Structures are given as structure tokens and as C-alpha cells.
Short mmCIF file of C-alpha atoms in Angstrom, two decimals:
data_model
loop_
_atom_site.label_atom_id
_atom_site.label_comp_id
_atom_site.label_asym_id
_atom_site.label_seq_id
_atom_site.Cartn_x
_atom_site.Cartn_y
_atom_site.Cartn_z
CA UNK A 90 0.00 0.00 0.00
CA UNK A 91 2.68 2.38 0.86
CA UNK A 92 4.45 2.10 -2.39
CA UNK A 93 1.37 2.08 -3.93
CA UNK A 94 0.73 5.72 -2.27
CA UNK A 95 4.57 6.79 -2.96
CA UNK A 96 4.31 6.15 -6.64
CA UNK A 97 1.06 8.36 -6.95
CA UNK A 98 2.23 11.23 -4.29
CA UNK A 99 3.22 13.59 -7.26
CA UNK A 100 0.02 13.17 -9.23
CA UNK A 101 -1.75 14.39 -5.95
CA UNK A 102 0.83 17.49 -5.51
CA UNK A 103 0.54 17.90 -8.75
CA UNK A 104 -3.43 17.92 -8.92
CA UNK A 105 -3.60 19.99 -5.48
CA UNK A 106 -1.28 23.02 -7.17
CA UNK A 107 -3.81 23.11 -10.03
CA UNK A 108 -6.48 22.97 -7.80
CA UNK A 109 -5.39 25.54 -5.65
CA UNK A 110 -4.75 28.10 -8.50
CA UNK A 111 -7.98 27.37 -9.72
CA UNK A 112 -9.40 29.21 -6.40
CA UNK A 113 -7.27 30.03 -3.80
CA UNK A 114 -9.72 31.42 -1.32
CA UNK A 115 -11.10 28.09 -1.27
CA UNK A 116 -8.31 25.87 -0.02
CA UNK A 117 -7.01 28.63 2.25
CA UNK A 118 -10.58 28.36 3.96
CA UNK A 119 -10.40 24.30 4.36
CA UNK A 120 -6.51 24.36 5.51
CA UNK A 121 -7.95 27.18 8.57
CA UNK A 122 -11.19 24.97 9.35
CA UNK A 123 -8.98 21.52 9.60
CA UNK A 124 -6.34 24.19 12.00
CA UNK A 125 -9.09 25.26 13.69
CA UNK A 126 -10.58 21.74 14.11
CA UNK A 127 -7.72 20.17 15.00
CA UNK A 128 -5.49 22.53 17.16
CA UNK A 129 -3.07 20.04 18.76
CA UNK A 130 -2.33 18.87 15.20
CA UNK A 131 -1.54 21.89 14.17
CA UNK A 132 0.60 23.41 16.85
CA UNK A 133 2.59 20.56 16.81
CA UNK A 134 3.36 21.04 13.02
CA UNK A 135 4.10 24.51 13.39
CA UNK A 136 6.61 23.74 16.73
CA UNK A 137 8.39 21.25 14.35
CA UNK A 138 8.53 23.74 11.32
CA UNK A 139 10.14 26.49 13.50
CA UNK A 140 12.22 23.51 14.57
CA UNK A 141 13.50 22.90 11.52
CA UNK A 142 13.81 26.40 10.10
CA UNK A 143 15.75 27.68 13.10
CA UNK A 144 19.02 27.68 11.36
CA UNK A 145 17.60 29.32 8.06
CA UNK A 146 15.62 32.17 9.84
CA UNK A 147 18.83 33.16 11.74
CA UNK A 148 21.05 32.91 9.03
CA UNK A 149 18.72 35.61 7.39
CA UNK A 150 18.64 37.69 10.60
CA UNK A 151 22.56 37.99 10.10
CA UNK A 152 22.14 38.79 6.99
CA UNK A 153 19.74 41.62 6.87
CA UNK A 154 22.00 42.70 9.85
CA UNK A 155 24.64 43.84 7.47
CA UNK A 156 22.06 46.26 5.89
CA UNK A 157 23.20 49.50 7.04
CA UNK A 158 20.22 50.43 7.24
CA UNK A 159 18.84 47.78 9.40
CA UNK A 160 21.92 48.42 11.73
CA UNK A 161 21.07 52.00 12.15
CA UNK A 162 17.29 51.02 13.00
CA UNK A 163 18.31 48.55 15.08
CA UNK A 164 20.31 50.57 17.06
CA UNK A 165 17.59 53.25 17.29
CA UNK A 166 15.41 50.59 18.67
CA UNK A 167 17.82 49.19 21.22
CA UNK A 168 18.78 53.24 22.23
CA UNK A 169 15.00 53.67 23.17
CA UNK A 170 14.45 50.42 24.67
CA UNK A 171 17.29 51.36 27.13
CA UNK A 172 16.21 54.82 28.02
CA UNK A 173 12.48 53.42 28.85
CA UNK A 174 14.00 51.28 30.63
CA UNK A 175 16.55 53.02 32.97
CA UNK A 176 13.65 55.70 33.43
CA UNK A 177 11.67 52.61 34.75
CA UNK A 178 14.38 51.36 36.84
CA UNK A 179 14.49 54.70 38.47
CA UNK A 180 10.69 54.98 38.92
CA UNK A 181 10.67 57.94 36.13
CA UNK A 182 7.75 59.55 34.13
CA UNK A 183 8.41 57.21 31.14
CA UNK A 184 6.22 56.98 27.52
CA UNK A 185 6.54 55.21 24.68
CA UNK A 186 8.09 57.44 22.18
CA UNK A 187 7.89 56.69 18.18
CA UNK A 188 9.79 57.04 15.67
CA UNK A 189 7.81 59.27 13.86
CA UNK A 190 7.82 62.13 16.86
CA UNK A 191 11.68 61.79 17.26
CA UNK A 192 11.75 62.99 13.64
CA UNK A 193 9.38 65.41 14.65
CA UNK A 194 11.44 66.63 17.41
CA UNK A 195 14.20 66.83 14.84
CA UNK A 196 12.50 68.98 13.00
CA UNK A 197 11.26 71.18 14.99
CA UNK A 198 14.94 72.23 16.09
CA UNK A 199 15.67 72.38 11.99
CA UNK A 200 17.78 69.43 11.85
CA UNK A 201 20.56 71.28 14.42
CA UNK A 202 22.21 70.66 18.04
CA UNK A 203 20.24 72.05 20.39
CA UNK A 204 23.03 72.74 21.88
CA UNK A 205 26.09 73.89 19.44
CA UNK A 206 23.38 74.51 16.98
CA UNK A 207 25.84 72.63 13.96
CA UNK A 208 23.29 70.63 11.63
CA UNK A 209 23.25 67.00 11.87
CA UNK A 210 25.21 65.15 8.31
CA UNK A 211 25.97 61.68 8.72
CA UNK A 212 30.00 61.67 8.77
CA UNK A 213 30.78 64.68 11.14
CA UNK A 214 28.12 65.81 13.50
CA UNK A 215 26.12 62.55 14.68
CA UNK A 216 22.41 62.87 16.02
CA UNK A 217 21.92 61.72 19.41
CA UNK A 218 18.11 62.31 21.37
CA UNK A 219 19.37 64.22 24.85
CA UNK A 220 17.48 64.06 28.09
CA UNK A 221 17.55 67.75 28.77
CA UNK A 222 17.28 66.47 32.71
CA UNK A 223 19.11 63.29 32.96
CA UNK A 224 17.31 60.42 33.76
CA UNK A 225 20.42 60.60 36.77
CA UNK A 226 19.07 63.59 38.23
CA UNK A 227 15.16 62.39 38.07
CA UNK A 228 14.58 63.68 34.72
CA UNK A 229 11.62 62.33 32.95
CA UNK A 230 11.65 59.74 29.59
CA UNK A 231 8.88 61.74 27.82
CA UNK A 232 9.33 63.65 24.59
CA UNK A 233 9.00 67.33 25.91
CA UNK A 234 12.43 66.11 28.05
CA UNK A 235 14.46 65.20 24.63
CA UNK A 236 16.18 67.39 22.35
CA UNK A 237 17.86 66.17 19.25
CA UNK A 238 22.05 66.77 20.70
CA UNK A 239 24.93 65.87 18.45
CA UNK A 240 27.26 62.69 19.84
CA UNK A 241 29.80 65.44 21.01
CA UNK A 242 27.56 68.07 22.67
CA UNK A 243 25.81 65.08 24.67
CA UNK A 244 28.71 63.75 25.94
CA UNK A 245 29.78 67.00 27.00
CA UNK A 246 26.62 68.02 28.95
CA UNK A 247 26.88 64.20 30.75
CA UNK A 248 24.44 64.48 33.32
CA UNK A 249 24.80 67.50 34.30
CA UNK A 250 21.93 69.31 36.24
CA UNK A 251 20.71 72.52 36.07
CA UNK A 252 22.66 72.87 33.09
CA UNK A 253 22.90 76.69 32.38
CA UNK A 254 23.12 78.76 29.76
CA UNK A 255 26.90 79.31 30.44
CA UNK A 256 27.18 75.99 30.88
CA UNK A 257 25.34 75.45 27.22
CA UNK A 258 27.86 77.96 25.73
CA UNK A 259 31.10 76.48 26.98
CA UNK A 260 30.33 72.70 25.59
CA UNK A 261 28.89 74.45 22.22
CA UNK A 262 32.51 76.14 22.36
CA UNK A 263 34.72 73.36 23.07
CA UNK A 264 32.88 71.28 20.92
CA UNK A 265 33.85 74.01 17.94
CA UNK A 266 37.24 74.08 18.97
CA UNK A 267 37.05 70.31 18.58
CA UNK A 268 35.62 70.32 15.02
CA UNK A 269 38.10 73.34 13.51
CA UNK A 270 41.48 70.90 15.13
CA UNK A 271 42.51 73.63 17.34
#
């Protein structure tokens, strides 16, 4: 019987393909009802599928992590997931913040430091997001806290707290010594 079946298995892939060209929306719905009716069944198929795809799905994850631009993004992501969560750990005002209104924020400081006031490029002046009071000195994760900082002004400021206006005005200066080599 089983060689029987094995000879014929083709013809039935084969007939099953045409079949499901024919009308689609039709086997889709049977495959769901016979998931749906059979839940056990299918869970354990889809445990041994990610089983034996495990390999294949991360050698794709290394792979689109040589994108650039997936390396920037997931960066982003990790840099927000870490300020939620040392605001957390320190019992901070904390909200989820997109990416869409850190662009925003951006733009609303016209694509500049908020502190040297040198527009961001992607070779010399580097965008960070800034607490403006460091989660260090109780400062709140929430977006009216954050100003778009390039990598040299914020590590400048640190935590500092108040930070003045003189204060502003001396990291904006040595930060433009910095740039012009002197």
C-alpha cells in the first residue's frame, strides 16, 4: 500500500497546485477549518517547522544585519528600549516614544544641536536624542524632556543638572574648537 501511495504522491501534488490556483480562497478556507478543528495537530506542526527552520531564519537575521540600514534602526530601537527602561528602573515619568515624533522633534529644532546649533550630516556631527534632565538627576523619559544633541555636545553636557546657559555655551565652544582641530 505504501508504495502504492509513494508512486502516486506527485500526481496528488501535482493535482492539489492546479487545484489551488484554480481558487485560492477556497483551499485557504479548508486548511484554517482543519487548524481550527484540530489545534493540537496543528501546533505541533508549526513547533516542528520552527524547529527545523531555526538555522535558516537566523542565518537571514545575520544577513539583513549587514544592511546598514537595518543596523542603524536597530540601534535606534535598542537606544529607546534602554532609556524606557533606565527611566523605569528609576521609577521615572516614562512613555513610549515613536519614531515618527523623534523625527518630529528633529524637525522642529531644523535638523541642528540644540546645543552647538551645527546641523546633523551623517559623517561629522552625529544625532543623538538628549534628556535635557538626565534620567540621573530624576529627569523624565517623555518627549517634551528630549532634544535632538549631536554625539559630542551630549557627551559633554553628561548628566549635568541645572545645566545653564553658560554651561550650554562652553560645551557648544569646546565642541567648535574640537571640530576646527585647534
Amino acid at each position: 500500500m505504501k508504495e502504492y501511495d509513494d508512486a502516486r504522491q506527485e500526481d496528488r501534488n501535482r493535482r492539489a497546485r492546479e487545484a489551488y490556483q484554480k481558487n485560492p480562497a477556497t483551499k485557504i478556507e479548508k486548511t484554517r477549518a482543519y487548524h481550527l478543528a484540530h489545534p493540537d495537530w496543528s501546533s505541533q506542526k508549526a513547533r516542528e517547522s520552527h524547529l527545523r527552520h531555526a538555522e535558516e531564519r537566523a542565518r537571514r537575521h545575520r544577513e539583513r544585519g549587514k544592511d546598514p540600514e537595518v543596523q542603524a534602526s536597530r540601534r535606534a530601537a535598542s537606544r529607546r528600549s534602554e532609556w524606557r527602561r533606565r527611566a523605569i528602573r528609576r521609577l521615572a515619568e516614562s512613555e513610549h516614544i515613536t519614531e515618527q515624533q523623534l523625527q518630529d522633534l528633529v524637525d522642529q529644532f531644523v535638523g541642528a544641536c540644540w546645543i552647538c546649533g551645527d546641523l546633523f550630516d551623517e559623517e561629522t556631527v552625529v544625532l543623538h536624542i538628549d534628556h535635557y534632565k538626565p534620567l540621573a538627576k530624576g529627569g523624565a523619559h517623555t518627549l517634551a524632556n528630549l532634544r535632538p544633541a549631536c554625539a559630542d555636545c551630549n557627551l559633554r553636557k553628561s548628566a549635568k543638572w541645572p545645566f545653564t546657559a553658560e554651561m550650554r555655551a562652553e560645551v557648544a565652544q569646546a565642541v567648535r574648537r574640537l571640530r576646527s582641530g585647534n
